Coordinates of C-alpha atoms in Angstrom, one line a residue:
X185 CA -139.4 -50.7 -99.0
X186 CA -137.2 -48.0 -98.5
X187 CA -134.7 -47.4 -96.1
X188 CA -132.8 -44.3 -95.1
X189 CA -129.2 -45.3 -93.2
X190 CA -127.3 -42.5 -91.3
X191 CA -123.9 -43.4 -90.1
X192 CA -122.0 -41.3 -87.1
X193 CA -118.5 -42.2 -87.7
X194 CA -117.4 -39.5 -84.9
X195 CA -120.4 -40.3 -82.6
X196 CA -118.5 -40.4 -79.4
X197 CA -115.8 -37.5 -80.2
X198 CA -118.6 -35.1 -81.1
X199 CA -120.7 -35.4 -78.0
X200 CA -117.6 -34.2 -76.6
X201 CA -116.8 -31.3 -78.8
X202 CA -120.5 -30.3 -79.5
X203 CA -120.4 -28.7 -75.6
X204 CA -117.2 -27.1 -76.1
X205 CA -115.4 -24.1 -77.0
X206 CA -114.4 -23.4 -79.9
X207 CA -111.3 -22.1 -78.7
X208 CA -110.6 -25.7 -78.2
X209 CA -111.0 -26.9 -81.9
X210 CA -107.7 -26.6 -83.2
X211 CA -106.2 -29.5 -81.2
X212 CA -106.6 -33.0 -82.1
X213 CA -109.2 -34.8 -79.7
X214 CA -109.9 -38.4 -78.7
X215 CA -111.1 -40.7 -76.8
X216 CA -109.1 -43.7 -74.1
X217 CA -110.1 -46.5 -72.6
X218 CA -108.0 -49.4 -70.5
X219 CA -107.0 -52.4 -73.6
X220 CA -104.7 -54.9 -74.3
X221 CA -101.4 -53.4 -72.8
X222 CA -102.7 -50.4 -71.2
X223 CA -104.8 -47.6 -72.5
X224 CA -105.7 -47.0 -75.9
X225 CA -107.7 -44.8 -78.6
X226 CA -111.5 -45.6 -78.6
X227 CA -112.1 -42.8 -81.1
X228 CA -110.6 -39.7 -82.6
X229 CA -111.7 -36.6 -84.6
X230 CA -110.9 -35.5 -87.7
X231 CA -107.6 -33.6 -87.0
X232 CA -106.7 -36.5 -85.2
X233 CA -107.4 -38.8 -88.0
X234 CA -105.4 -36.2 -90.1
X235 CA -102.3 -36.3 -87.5
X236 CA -102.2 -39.8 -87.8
X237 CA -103.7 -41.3 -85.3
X238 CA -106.5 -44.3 -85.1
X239 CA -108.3 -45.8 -82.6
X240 CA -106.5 -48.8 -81.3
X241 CA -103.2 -46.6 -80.8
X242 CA -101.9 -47.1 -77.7
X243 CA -102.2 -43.7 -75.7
X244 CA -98.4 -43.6 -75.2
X245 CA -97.9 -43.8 -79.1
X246 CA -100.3 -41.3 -79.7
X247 CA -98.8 -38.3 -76.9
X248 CA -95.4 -39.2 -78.5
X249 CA -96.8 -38.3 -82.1
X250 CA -98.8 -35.6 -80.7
X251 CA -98.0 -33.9 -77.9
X252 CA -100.9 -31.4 -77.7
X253 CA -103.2 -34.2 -78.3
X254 CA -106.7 -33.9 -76.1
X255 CA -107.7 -36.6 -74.6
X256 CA -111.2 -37.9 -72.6
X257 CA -112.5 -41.5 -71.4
X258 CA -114.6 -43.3 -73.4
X259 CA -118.1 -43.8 -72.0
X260 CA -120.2 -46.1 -74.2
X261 CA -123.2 -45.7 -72.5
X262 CA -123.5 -42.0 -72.6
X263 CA -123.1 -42.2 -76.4
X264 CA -125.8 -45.5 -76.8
X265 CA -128.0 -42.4 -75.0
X266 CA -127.1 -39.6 -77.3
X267 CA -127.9 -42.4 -80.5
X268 CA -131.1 -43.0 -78.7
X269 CA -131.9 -39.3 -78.4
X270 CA -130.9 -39.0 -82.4
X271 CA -133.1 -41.8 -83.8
X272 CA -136.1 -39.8 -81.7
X273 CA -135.2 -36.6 -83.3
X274 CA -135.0 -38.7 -86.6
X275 CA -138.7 -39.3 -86.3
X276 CA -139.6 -36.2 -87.5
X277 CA -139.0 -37.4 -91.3
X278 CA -140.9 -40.9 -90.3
X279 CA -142.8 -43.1 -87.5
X280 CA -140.5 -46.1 -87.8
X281 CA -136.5 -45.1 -87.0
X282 CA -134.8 -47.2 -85.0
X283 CA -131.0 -47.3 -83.8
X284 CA -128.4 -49.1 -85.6
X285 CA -126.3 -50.1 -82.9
X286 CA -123.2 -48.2 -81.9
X287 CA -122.5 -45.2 -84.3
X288 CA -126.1 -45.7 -86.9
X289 CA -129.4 -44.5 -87.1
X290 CA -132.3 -46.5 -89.7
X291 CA -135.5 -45.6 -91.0
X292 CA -138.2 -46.2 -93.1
X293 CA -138.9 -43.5 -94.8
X294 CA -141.5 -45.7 -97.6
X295 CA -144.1 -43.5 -98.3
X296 CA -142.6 -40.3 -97.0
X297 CA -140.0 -38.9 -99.2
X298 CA -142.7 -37.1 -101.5
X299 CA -143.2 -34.8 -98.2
X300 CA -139.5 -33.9 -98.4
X301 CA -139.1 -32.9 -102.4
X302 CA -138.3 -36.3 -102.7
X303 CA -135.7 -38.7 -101.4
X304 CA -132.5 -37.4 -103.0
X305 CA -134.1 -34.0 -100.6
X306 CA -135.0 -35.7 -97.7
X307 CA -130.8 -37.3 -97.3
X308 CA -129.9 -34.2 -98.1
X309 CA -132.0 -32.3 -95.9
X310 CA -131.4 -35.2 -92.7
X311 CA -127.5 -34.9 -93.1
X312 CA -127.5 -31.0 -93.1
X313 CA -129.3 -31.0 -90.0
X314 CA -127.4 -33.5 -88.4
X315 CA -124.6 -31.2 -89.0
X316 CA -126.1 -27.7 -88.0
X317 CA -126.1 -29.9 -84.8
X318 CA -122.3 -30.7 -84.6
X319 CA -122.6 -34.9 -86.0
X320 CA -120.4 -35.8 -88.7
X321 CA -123.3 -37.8 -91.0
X322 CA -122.7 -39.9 -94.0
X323 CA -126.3 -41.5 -95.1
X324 CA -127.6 -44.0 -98.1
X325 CA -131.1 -44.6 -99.3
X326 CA -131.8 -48.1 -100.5
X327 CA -134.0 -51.2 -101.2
X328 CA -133.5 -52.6 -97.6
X329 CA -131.9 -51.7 -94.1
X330 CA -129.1 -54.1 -94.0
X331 CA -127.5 -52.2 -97.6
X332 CA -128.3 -49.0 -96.7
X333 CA -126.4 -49.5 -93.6
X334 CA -123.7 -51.0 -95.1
X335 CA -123.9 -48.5 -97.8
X336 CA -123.6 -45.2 -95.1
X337 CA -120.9 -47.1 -93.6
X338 CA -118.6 -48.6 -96.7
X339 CA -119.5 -47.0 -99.8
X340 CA -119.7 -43.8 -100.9
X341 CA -123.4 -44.3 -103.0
X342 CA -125.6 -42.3 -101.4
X343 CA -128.6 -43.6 -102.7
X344 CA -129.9 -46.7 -104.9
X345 CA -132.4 -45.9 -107.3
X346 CA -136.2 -47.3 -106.8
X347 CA -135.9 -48.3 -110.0
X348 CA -132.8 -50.7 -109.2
X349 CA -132.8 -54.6 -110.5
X350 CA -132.4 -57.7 -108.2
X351 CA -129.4 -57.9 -110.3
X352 CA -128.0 -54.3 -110.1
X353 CA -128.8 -54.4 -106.3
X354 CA -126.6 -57.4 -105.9
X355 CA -123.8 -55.9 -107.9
X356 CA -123.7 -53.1 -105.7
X357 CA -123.5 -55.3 -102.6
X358 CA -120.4 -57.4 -103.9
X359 CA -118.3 -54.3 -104.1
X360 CA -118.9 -53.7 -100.2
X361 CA -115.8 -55.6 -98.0
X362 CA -116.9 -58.5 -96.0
X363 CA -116.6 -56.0 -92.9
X364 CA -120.4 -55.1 -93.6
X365 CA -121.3 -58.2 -92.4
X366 CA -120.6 -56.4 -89.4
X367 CA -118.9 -59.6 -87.6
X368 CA -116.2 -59.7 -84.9
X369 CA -112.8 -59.2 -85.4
X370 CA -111.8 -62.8 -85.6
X371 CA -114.3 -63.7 -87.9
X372 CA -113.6 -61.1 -90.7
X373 CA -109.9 -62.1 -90.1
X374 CA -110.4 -65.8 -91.4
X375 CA -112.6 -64.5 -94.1
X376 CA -109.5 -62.5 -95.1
X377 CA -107.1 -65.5 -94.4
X378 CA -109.4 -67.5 -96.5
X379 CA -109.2 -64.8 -99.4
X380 CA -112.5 -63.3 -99.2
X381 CA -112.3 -59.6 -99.2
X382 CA -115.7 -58.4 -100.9
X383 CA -119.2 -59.5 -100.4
X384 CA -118.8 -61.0 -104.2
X385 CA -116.5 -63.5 -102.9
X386 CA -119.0 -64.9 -101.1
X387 CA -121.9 -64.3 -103.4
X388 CA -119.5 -66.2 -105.8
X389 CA -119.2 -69.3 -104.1
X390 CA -121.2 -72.1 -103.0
X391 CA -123.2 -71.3 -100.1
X392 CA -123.0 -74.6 -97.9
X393 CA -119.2 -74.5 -97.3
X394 CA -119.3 -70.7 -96.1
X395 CA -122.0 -71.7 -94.0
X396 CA -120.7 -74.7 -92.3
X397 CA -117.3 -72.6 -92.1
X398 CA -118.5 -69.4 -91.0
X399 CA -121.9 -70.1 -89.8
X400 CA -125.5 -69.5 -90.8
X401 CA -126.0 -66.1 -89.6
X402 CA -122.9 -64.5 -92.0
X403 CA -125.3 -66.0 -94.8
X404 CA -128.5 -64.2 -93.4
X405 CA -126.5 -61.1 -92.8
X406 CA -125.4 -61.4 -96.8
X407 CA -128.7 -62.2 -98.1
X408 CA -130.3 -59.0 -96.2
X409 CA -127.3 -57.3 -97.9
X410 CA -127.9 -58.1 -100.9
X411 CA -131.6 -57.8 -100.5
X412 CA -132.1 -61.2 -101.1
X413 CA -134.5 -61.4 -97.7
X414 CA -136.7 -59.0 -96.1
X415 CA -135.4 -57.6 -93.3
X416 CA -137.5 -55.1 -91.7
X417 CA -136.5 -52.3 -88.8
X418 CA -137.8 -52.4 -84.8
X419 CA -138.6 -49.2 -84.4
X420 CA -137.9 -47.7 -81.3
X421 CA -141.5 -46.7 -80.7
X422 CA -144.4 -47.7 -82.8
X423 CA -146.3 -45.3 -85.4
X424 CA -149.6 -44.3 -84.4
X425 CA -152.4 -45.8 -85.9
X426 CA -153.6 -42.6 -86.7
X427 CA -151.1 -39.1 -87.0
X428 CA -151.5 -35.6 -87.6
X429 CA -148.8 -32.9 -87.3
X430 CA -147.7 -29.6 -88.8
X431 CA -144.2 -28.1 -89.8
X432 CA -143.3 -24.4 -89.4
X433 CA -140.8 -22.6 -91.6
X434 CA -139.5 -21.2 -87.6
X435 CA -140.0 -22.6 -84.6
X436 CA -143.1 -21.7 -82.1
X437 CA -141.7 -20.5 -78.6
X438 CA -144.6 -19.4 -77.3
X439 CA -146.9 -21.6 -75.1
X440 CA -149.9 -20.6 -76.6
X441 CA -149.3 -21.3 -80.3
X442 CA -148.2 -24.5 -78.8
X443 CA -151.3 -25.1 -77.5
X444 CA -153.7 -23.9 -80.0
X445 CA -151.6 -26.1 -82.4
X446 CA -152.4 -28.9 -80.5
X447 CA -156.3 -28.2 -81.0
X448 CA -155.9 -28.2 -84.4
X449 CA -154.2 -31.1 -84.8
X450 CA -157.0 -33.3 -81.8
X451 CA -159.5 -31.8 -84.6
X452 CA -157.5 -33.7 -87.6
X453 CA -156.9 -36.6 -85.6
X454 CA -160.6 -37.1 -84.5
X455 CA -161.8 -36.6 -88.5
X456 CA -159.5 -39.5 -89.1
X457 CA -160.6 -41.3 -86.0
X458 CA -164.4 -40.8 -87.1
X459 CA -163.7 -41.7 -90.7
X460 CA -162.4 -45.3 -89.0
X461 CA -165.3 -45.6 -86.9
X462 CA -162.6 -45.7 -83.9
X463 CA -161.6 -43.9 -81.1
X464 CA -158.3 -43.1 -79.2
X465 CA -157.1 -44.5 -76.0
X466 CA -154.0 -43.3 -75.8
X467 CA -152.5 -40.3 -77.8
X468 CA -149.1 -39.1 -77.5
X469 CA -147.7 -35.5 -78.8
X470 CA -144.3 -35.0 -79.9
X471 CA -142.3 -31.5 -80.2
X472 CA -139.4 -31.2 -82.6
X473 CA -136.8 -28.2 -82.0
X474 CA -135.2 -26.3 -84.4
X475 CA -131.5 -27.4 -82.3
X476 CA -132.6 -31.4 -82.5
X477 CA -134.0 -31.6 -78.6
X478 CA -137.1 -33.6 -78.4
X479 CA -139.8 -33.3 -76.2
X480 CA -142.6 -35.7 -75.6
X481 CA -146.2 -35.6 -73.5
X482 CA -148.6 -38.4 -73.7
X483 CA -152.0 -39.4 -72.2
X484 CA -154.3 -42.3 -72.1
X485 CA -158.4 -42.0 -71.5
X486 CA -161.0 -44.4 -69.7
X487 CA -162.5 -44.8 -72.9
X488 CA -162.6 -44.2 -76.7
X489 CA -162.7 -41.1 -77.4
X490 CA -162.8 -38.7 -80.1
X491 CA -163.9 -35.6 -78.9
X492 CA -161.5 -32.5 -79.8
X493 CA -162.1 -30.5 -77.4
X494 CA -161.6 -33.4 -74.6
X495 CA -158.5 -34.5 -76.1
X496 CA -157.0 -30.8 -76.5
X497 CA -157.9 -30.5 -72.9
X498 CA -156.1 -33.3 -71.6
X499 CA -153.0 -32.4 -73.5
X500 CA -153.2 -29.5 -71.9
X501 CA -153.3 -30.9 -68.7
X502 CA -149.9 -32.7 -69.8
X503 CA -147.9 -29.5 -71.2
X504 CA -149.2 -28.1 -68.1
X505 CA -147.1 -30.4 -66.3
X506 CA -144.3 -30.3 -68.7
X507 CA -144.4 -26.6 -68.2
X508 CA -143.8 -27.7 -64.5
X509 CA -141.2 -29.5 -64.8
X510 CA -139.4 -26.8 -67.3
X511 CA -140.7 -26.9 -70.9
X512 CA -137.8 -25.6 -72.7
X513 CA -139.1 -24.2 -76.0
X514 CA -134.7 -22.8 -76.9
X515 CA -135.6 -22.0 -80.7
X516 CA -138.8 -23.1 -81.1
X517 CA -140.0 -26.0 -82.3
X518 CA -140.7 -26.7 -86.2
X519 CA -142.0 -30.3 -86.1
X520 CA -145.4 -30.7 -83.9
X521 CA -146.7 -33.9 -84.2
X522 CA -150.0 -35.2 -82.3
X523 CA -151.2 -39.4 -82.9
X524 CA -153.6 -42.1 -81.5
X525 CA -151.0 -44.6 -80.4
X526 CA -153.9 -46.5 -79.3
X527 CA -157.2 -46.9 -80.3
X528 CA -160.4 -49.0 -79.8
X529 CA -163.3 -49.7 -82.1
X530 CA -166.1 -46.4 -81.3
X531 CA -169.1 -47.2 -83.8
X532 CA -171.6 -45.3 -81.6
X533 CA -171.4 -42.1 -81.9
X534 CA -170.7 -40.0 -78.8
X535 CA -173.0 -37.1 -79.1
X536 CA -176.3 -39.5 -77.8
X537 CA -176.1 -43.1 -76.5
X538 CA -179.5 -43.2 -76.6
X539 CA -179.7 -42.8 -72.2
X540 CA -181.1 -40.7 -70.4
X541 CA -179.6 -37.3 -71.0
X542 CA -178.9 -37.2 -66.5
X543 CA -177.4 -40.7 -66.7
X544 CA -175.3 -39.9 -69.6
X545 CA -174.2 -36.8 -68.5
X546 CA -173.5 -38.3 -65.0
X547 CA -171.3 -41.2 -66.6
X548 CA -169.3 -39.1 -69.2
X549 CA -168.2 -36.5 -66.0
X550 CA -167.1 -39.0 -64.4
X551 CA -165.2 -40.3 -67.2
X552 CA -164.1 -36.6 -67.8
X553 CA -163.1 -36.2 -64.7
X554 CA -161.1 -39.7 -64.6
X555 CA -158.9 -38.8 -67.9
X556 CA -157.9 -34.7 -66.1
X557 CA -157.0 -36.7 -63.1
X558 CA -155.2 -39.0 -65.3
X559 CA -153.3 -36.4 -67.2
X560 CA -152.1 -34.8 -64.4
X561 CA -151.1 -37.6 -62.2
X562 CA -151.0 -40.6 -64.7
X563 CA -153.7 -42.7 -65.3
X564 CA -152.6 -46.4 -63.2
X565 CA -152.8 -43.3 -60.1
X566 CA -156.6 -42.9 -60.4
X567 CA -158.2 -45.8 -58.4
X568 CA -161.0 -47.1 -58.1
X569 CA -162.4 -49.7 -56.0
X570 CA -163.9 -53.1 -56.7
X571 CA -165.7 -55.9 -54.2
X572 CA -163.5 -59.0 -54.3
X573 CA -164.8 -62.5 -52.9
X574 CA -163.4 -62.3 -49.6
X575 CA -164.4 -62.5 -46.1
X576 CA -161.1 -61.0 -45.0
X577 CA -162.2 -57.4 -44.4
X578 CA -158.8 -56.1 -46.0
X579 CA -159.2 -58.5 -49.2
X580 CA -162.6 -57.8 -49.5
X581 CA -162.1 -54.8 -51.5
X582 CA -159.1 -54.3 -54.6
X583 CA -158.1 -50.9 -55.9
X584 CA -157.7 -50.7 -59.4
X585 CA -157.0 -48.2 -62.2
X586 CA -160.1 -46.4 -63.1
X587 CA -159.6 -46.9 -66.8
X588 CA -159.4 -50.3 -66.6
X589 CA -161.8 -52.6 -67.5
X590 CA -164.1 -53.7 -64.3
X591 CA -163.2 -57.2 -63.6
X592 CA -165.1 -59.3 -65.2
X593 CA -166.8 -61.1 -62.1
X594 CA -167.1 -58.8 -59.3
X595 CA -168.3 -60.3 -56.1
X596 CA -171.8 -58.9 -54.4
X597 CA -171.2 -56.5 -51.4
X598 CA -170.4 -58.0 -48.1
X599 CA -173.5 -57.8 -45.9
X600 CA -172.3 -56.8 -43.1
X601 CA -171.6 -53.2 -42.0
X602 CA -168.0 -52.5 -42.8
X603 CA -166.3 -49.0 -41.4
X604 CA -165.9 -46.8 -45.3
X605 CA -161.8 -47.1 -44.6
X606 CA -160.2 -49.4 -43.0
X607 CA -157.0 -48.5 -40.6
X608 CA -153.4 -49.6 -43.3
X609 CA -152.8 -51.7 -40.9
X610 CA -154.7 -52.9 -37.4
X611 CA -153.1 -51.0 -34.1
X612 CA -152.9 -53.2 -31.1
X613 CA -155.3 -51.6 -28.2
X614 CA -155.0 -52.4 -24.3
X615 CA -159.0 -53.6 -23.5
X616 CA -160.2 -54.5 -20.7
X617 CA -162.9 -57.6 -21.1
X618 CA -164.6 -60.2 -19.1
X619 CA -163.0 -64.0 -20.1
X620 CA -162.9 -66.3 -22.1
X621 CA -165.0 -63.9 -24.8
X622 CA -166.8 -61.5 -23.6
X623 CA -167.0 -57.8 -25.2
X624 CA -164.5 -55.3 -24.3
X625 CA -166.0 -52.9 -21.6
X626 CA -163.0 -49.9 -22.1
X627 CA -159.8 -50.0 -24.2
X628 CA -157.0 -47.7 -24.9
X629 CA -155.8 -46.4 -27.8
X630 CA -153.1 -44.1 -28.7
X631 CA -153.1 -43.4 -25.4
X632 CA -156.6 -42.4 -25.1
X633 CA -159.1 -44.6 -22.7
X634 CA -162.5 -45.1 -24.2
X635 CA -165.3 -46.5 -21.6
X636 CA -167.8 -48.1 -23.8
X637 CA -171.3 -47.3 -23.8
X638 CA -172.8 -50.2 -26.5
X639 CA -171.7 -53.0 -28.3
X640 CA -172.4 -55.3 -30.9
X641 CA -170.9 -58.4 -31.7
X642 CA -169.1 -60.2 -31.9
X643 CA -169.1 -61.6 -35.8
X644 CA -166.2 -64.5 -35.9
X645 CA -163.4 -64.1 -39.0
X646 CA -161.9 -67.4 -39.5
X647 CA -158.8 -67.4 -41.8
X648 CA -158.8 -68.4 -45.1
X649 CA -157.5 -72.0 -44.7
X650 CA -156.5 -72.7 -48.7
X651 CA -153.6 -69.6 -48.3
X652 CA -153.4 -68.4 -44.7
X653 CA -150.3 -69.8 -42.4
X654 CA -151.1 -72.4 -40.0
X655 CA -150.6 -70.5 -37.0
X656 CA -153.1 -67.9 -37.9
X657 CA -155.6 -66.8 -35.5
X658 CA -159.3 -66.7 -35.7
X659 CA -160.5 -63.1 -35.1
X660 CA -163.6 -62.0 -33.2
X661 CA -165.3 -58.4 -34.7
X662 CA -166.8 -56.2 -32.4
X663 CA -169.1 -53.0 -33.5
X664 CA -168.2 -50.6 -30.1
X665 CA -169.9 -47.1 -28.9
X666 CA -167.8 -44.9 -26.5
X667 CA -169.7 -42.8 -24.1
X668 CA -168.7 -39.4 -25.8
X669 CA -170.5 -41.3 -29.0
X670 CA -167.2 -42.5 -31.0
X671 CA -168.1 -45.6 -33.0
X672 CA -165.0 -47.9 -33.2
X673 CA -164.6 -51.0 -35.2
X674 CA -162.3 -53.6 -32.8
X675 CA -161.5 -57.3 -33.2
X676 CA -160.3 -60.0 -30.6
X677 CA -157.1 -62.0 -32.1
X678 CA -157.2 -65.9 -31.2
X679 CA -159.6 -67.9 -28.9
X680 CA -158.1 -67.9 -25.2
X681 CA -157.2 -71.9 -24.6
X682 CA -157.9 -72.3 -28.1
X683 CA -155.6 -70.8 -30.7
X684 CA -153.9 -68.7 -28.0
X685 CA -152.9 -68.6 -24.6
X686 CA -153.6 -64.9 -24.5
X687 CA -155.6 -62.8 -27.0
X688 CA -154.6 -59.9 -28.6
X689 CA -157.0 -57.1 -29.4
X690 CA -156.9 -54.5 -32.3
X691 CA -158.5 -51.1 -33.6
X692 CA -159.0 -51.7 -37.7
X693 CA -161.5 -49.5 -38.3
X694 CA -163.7 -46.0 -36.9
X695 CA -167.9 -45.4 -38.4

């Protein structure tokens, strides 16, 4: 395995300073928030490091030392957002990059160096850009995450050789201080009290005492140091089962390019797909500007697919709606990277199914026409609905995403007429009708009378008695005609000197 570690040690000053003027730069800057005694330093620049001051200065101390001294509140969350935005920018060297909690960025970059010139060129080439954007960056390439980390952040090796021993690996761990264990103040304090300063102090001595004195989890931390354990990253999204992108020497602004791009890449993607006898269900596209911004459009489909043209059209459908939203293209963007994040098995080929070429036809439209609706509106927002057994007549029927599976036992149709749509929810009426049940004979309803000309019915409802309350009322359905030839769709709550003194009547439906 190897792991590429970038440390921000001036995370939180330069999301400050990367938005202002430069006019501004020549005064030491830092950060405040309320402490132990009042305010104090959260983090400084460089000048301010050069002036003297530190984080955990009191801000008194600090004004006194330097009275042109800048300061602004900490705010930890915006810069746990700007590490999250990083670590997606970061996935333009590799899939798997993940955030190392508060001021680090990791990846795995196994397998993916040799696309760079190499891995001594691809730290290189991640730490100049990083500072083209305004981050101060200090990175380390090594055997596992846990050193590499602790590399960017205490050493100054940049990189340990794939050719390292067990043995030279651990060396290089015991000259780190016991702060890359990365524990809590008080903890690294009785380390110190107890005279361990390096990581070799403890690799030196037996293991049971320091971890009944300091518990288990300081010896994992030092064995994933020290490489003695695998220890692998959580990636903040997963790499696509299958990937294809392309790299431009200067940025594509145009939304065009952009989109003939993307064809060429669904044509890559689907060879690979083929070649695996799969197909994708959900494929994501990622943009990579030239000034670190990230952008992101991603789709799923009813059904495997690995059809080019269908999958550049439905990415088009997305942009489309990026573009709606304000696609911002500033420089251009170098990286464009398109991948099956999902996938199914797809061992018949697509092109003949061996139906009927109509019914075919018929079912891939409407699959076609499912996945555009889907890219444009998400694909949970295209319903479709399924019988459910139910005699309720608003149970009776689910809505469900149309790219779902059907459910796996879907109850017969309801015999009975039923009105195609059913009111949300059934409006009380005012009807007039002969007691204890006879039919209604008129009725109004939003605030129009209705004499009746035919009826039907009625066709008795009984609650469900396994879930409904115990006070719930039978209803009696009746299929009405108006005399202008309106077909209504009414129902009688509760049985009079039955379940209710007085029953209620209700419009749920119109034919």
């Amino acid at each position: 395995m190897r792991c590429l570690a970038l440390f921000l040690p001036r995370l939180p000053t330069d999301r400050i300073l990367r938005a202002r003027a430069r006019s501004d730069e020549d005064a030491p800057f830092a950060l405040f928030a309320e402490g132990k005694g009042g305010e104090r330093l959260t983090a400084v620049d460089a000048r301010a490091e050069r002036a003297g001051l530190a984080p955990g200065m009191a801000v008194a101390d600090a004004r006194a030392m330097r009275p042109a001294l800048r300061l602004a509140p900490a705010d930890p969350a915006a810069d746990a957002a700007l590490l999250a935005k990083i670590a997606d920018w970061c996935r333009r060297f590799t899939p798997l990059a993940a955030t190392d909690p508060p001021d680090g960025v990791l990846m795995d970059v196994t397998g993916a160096a040799h696309l760079f010139g190499g891995e001594a060129a691809l730290l290189a080439e991640a730490e100049r850009r990083l500072a083209a954007q305004g981050f101060c960056t200090r990175g380390a390439l090594a055997p596992g995450p846990a050193l590499a980390g602790a590399l960017a952040r205490f050493a100054g090796a940049t990189r340990v050789a794939a050719e390292a021993s067990p043995a030279e690996i651990e060396a290089l761990a015991a000259r780190l201080p016991v702060a890359a264990l990365r524990h809590d103040e008080t903890a690294r304090r009785r380390m110190e009290r107890a005279g361990l300063r390096t990581l070799g102090d403890l690799l030196s001595r037996p293991r049971a005492p320091l971890a009944a004195r300091f518990g288990p989890e300081a010896m994992a931390r030092l064995d994933a140091i020290a490489c003695r354990r695998r220890e692998p990253i959580s990636p903040r999204f997963e790499a696509p089962d299958f990937m294809a992108e392309r790299r431009f020497p200067e940025g594509l602004t145009r939304r065009e390019d952009i989109e003939r791009t993307l064809a060429i890449l669904a044509r890559e993607l689907c060879l690979l797909l083929e070649r695996h006898g799969a197909g994708a269900r959900h494929v994501a596209a990622d943009f990579y500007r030239v000034d670190g911004a990230v952008a992101h459009i991603e789709t799923g489909t009813s059904r495997p697919l690995r059809d080019p043209g269908l999958i550049a059209l439905l990415l088009r459908e997305r942009l489309a709606v990026l573009a709606e939203e304000g696609l911002d293209t500033g420089y251009g963007f170098d990286v464009i990277r398109l991948g099956a994040t999902r996938t199914e098995l797809c061992a018949t080929p697509q092109a003949d199914l061996g139906l009927a070429p109509e019914a075919e036809g018929a079912g891939a439209d409407l699959s076609d026409l499912v996945d555009r609706l889907g890219a444009r509106l998400g694909l949970r927002r295209v319903l479709r609905l399924y019988p459910q057994a139910s005699h309720i007549p608003e149970l009776a029927v689910a809505a469900l995403p149309a790219a779902a599976p059907p459910p796996a036992r879907v109850a017969a149709a309801p015999a009975p007429a039923r009105p195609l749509r059913l009111l949300e929810h059934p409006e009380p009426i005012e009807a007039v009708a002969p007691m204890p049940d006879g039919p209604p004979l008129r009725f109004r309803w939003r605030r129009a009378l209705h004499e009746l000309a035919a009826y039907e019915g009625p066709e008795r409802i009984a609650p469900q008695w396994w879930s409904a309350p115990q006070d719930e009322e039978t209803r009696d359905y009746f299929y009405v005609e108006d005399r202008e030839g309106l077909r209504f769709w009414l129902f009688r709550k509760g049985l009079s000197g039955h379940d209710s003194a007085r029953p209620r009547w209700f419009m749920h439906g119109l034919f």
